[in-house]
Amino acid sequence: MCSSDLYQALQAYHKMGVVLDNQGMFGEAINKYKQFLALCIGSKNIQGEALAYNCLGINSFKLGKYDESIQYHNKHLELADTTGRLIAHSNLGIVFQAMGLAEHAAIHHQHAIEYANRMGAKDAQCFTVGNLGIASAAQGDLQTSRICLQYHLKIGRASCRERV
């Protein structure tokens, strides 16, 4: 397969997965993302491979396949750049939270906050701190939860005012 054909195939499988996601057809989307992943692995496209693992992790989560979701998000984490690591840790935190494992969730949300801080990304800091607040509440740590959620609200409001 020549490089332009490969690029078109990569784009097609990823876009088909996105379209199926938007239609709520998560199982079918997983099949397209797996085809996308296979092409990425075969062509040594690390960025595409990381994206595929992220998509597979999200869809596995949506289907309630939490163990699979964790495996995919961990693979994403292994390959990811700084932004991808923030996303992977956030997603792992969300999966662990859904599983009732608030302590594991909190650890991943804390890692996500670290990456958001390194990047200086205010929006990312806002949602990662909010996620930690939810995990803290589930652990019974209401003081940390309150602090995190107040910060989340404060930054969220400031962000909204900046956009107006």
PDB file of N, CA, C and O in Angstrom, residues 3-4 7 14-15 24 29 34 39 42 47-48 65 67 76 79 84 91 94 100 118 123-124 142 149 153:
ATOM      1  N   SER A   3       1.933   5.255   0.452  1.00  0.00           N
ATOM      2  CA  SER A   3       1.704   6.094   1.633  1.00  0.00           C
ATOM      3  C   SER A   3       0.402   6.898   1.543  1.00  0.00           C
ATOM      4  O   SER A   3      -0.276   7.082   2.552  1.00  0.00           O
ATOM      5  N   SER A   4       0.031   7.364   0.348  1.00  0.00           N
ATOM      6  CA  SER A   4      -1.218   8.126   0.253  1.00  0.00           C
ATOM      7  C   SER A   4      -2.432   7.212   0.456  1.00  0.00           C
ATOM      8  O   SER A   4      -3.420   7.622   1.063  1.00  0.00           O
ATOM      9  N   TYR A   7      -2.587   6.549   4.200  1.00  0.00           N
ATOM     10  CA  TYR A   7      -3.134   7.717   4.894  1.00  0.00           C
ATOM     11  C   TYR A   7      -4.650   7.783   4.728  1.00  0.00           C
ATOM     12  O   TYR A   7      -5.375   8.030   5.687  1.00  0.00           O
ATOM     13  N   HIS A  14     -10.721   5.779  11.005  1.00  0.00           N
ATOM     14  CA  HIS A  14     -10.936   6.640  12.178  1.00  0.00           C
ATOM     15  C   HIS A  14     -12.249   7.403  12.039  1.00  0.00           C
ATOM     16  O   HIS A  14     -13.053   7.460  12.971  1.00  0.00           O
ATOM     17  N   LYS A  15     -12.489   7.997  10.876  1.00  0.00           N
ATOM     18  CA  LYS A  15     -13.718   8.776  10.673  1.00  0.00           C
ATOM     19  C   LYS A  15     -14.970   7.896  10.751  1.00  0.00           C
ATOM     20  O   LYS A  15     -15.991   8.332  11.286  1.00  0.00           O
ATOM     21  N   GLY A  24     -24.115   6.483  18.481  1.00  0.00           N
ATOM     22  CA  GLY A  24     -24.288   5.624  19.646  1.00  0.00           C
ATOM     23  C   GLY A  24     -24.030   4.153  19.371  1.00  0.00           C
ATOM     24  O   GLY A  24     -24.399   3.295  20.165  1.00  0.00           O
ATOM     25  N   ALA A  29     -18.284   0.916  16.279  1.00  0.00           N
ATOM     26  CA  ALA A  29     -17.166   1.868  16.241  1.00  0.00           C
ATOM     27  C   ALA A  29     -15.881   1.186  16.697  1.00  0.00           C
ATOM     28  O   ALA A  29     -14.808   1.416  16.118  1.00  0.00           O
ATOM     29  N   LYS A  34     -10.408  -0.720  15.804  1.00  0.00           N
ATOM     30  CA  LYS A  34      -9.446  -1.833  15.801  1.00  0.00           C
ATOM     31  C   LYS A  34      -8.759  -1.938  14.441  1.00  0.00           C
ATOM     32  O   LYS A  34      -7.571  -2.234  14.361  1.00  0.00           O
ATOM     33  N   LEU A  39      -3.732  -0.815  11.311  1.00  0.00           N
ATOM     34  CA  LEU A  39      -2.978  -0.070  10.295  1.00  0.00           C
ATOM     35  C   LEU A  39      -1.907   0.809  10.934  1.00  0.00           C
ATOM     36  O   LEU A  39      -0.796   0.930  10.407  1.00  0.00           O
ATOM     37  N   GLY A  42       0.946  -1.438  12.059  1.00  0.00           N
ATOM     38  CA  GLY A  42       1.663  -1.909  10.875  1.00  0.00           C
ATOM     39  C   GLY A  42       2.531  -0.848  10.236  1.00  0.00           C
ATOM     40  O   GLY A  42       3.598  -1.144   9.688  1.00  0.00           O
ATOM     41  N   GLN A  47       1.443   8.093  16.972  1.00  0.00           N
ATOM     42  CA  GLN A  47       0.375   9.031  17.331  1.00  0.00           C
ATOM     43  C   GLN A  47      -0.994   8.442  17.024  1.00  0.00           C
ATOM     44  O   GLN A  47      -1.922   8.550  17.819  1.00  0.00           O
ATOM     45  N   GLY A  48      -1.127   7.816  15.866  1.00  0.00           N
ATOM     46  CA  GLY A  48      -2.382   7.187  15.499  1.00  0.00           C
ATOM     47  C   GLY A  48      -2.707   6.028  16.422  1.00  0.00           C
ATOM     48  O   GLY A  48      -3.862   5.834  16.818  1.00  0.00           O
ATOM     49  N   LYS A  65     -17.473  -2.233  29.682  1.00  0.00           N
ATOM     50  CA  LYS A  65     -16.349  -3.185  29.703  1.00  0.00           C
ATOM     51  C   LYS A  65     -15.148  -2.497  30.353  1.00  0.00           C
ATOM     52  O   LYS A  65     -14.201  -2.092  29.678  1.00  0.00           O
ATOM     53  N   ASP A  67     -12.691  -3.424  32.454  1.00  0.00           N
ATOM     54  CA  ASP A  67     -11.342  -4.007  32.418  1.00  0.00           C
ATOM     55  C   ASP A  67     -10.678  -3.758  31.068  1.00  0.00           C
ATOM     56  O   ASP A  67      -9.496  -3.404  31.007  1.00  0.00           O
ATOM     57  N   HIS A  76      -2.653   3.586  25.879  1.00  0.00           N
ATOM     58  CA  HIS A  76      -2.603   4.982  25.457  1.00  0.00           C
ATOM     59  C   HIS A  76      -1.572   5.728  26.289  1.00  0.00           C
ATOM     60  O   HIS A  76      -0.738   6.461  25.758  1.00  0.00           O
ATOM     61  N   LEU A  79       2.092   5.320  25.278  1.00  0.00           N
ATOM     62  CA  LEU A  79       2.521   5.916  24.004  1.00  0.00           C
ATOM     63  C   LEU A  79       2.360   7.433  23.951  1.00  0.00           C
ATOM     64  O   LEU A  79       2.894   8.076  23.053  1.00  0.00           O
ATOM     65  N   GLY A  84      -1.652  13.758  25.842  1.00  0.00           N
ATOM     66  CA  GLY A  84      -2.246  12.433  25.858  1.00  0.00           C
ATOM     67  C   GLY A  84      -2.203  11.787  27.233  1.00  0.00           C
ATOM     68  O   GLY A  84      -3.125  11.082  27.634  1.00  0.00           O
ATOM     69  N   ASN A  91      -9.117   9.708  31.924  1.00  0.00           N
ATOM     70  CA  ASN A  91     -10.013   8.616  31.549  1.00  0.00           C
ATOM     71  C   ASN A  91      -9.882   7.432  32.510  1.00  0.00           C
ATOM     72  O   ASN A  91     -10.890   6.823  32.881  1.00  0.00           O
ATOM     73  N   ILE A  94     -11.810   8.243  35.585  1.00  0.00           N
ATOM     74  CA  ILE A  94     -13.247   8.121  35.362  1.00  0.00           C
ATOM     75  C   ILE A  94     -13.674   6.649  35.390  1.00  0.00           C
ATOM     76  O   ILE A  94     -14.702   6.301  35.987  1.00  0.00           O
ATOM     77  N   GLY A 100     -16.248   2.091  41.308  1.00  0.00           N
ATOM     78  CA  GLY A 100     -16.326   2.230  42.759  1.00  0.00           C
ATOM     79  C   GLY A 100     -14.971   2.202  43.439  1.00  0.00           C
ATOM     80  O   GLY A 100     -14.893   2.000  44.651  1.00  0.00           O
ATOM     81  N   ARG A 118       1.665  21.324  34.405  1.00  0.00           N
ATOM     82  CA  ARG A 118       2.886  21.427  33.575  1.00  0.00           C
ATOM     83  C   ARG A 118       2.603  22.155  32.274  1.00  0.00           C
ATOM     84  O   ARG A 118       3.429  22.907  31.775  1.00  0.00           O
ATOM     85  N   ASP A 123      -8.176  25.313  31.419  1.00  0.00           N
ATOM     86  CA  ASP A 123      -9.378  24.494  31.234  1.00  0.00           C
ATOM     87  C   ASP A 123      -9.129  23.068  31.725  1.00  0.00           C
ATOM     88  O   ASP A 123      -9.985  22.477  32.386  1.00  0.00           O
ATOM     89  N   ALA A 124      -7.955  22.534  31.402  1.00  0.00           N
ATOM     90  CA  ALA A 124      -7.626  21.178  31.846  1.00  0.00           C
ATOM     91  C   ALA A 124      -7.483  21.131  33.367  1.00  0.00           C
ATOM     92  O   ALA A 124      -7.915  20.167  34.004  1.00  0.00           O
ATOM     93  N   LEU A 142     -14.542  14.865  52.435  1.00  0.00           N
ATOM     94  CA  LEU A 142     -15.387  15.985  52.027  1.00  0.00           C
ATOM     95  C   LEU A 142     -14.636  17.309  52.032  1.00  0.00           C
ATOM     96  O   LEU A 142     -14.966  18.211  51.256  1.00  0.00           O
ATOM     97  N   LEU A 149     -13.920  21.259  44.354  1.00  0.00           N
ATOM     98  CA  LEU A 149     -15.108  21.683  43.617  1.00  0.00           C
ATOM     99  C   LEU A 149     -15.293  23.200  43.657  1.00  0.00           C
ATOM    100  O   LEU A 149     -15.778  23.789  42.682  1.00  0.00           O
ATOM    101  N   LEU A 153     -15.410  25.406  40.306  1.00  0.00           N
ATOM    102  CA  LEU A 153     -16.464  26.394  40.061  1.00  0.00           C
ATOM    103  C   LEU A 153     -15.873  27.772  39.795  1.00  0.00           C
ATOM    104  O   LEU A 153     -16.281  28.465  38.849  1.00  0.00           O
TER     105      LEU A 153
END
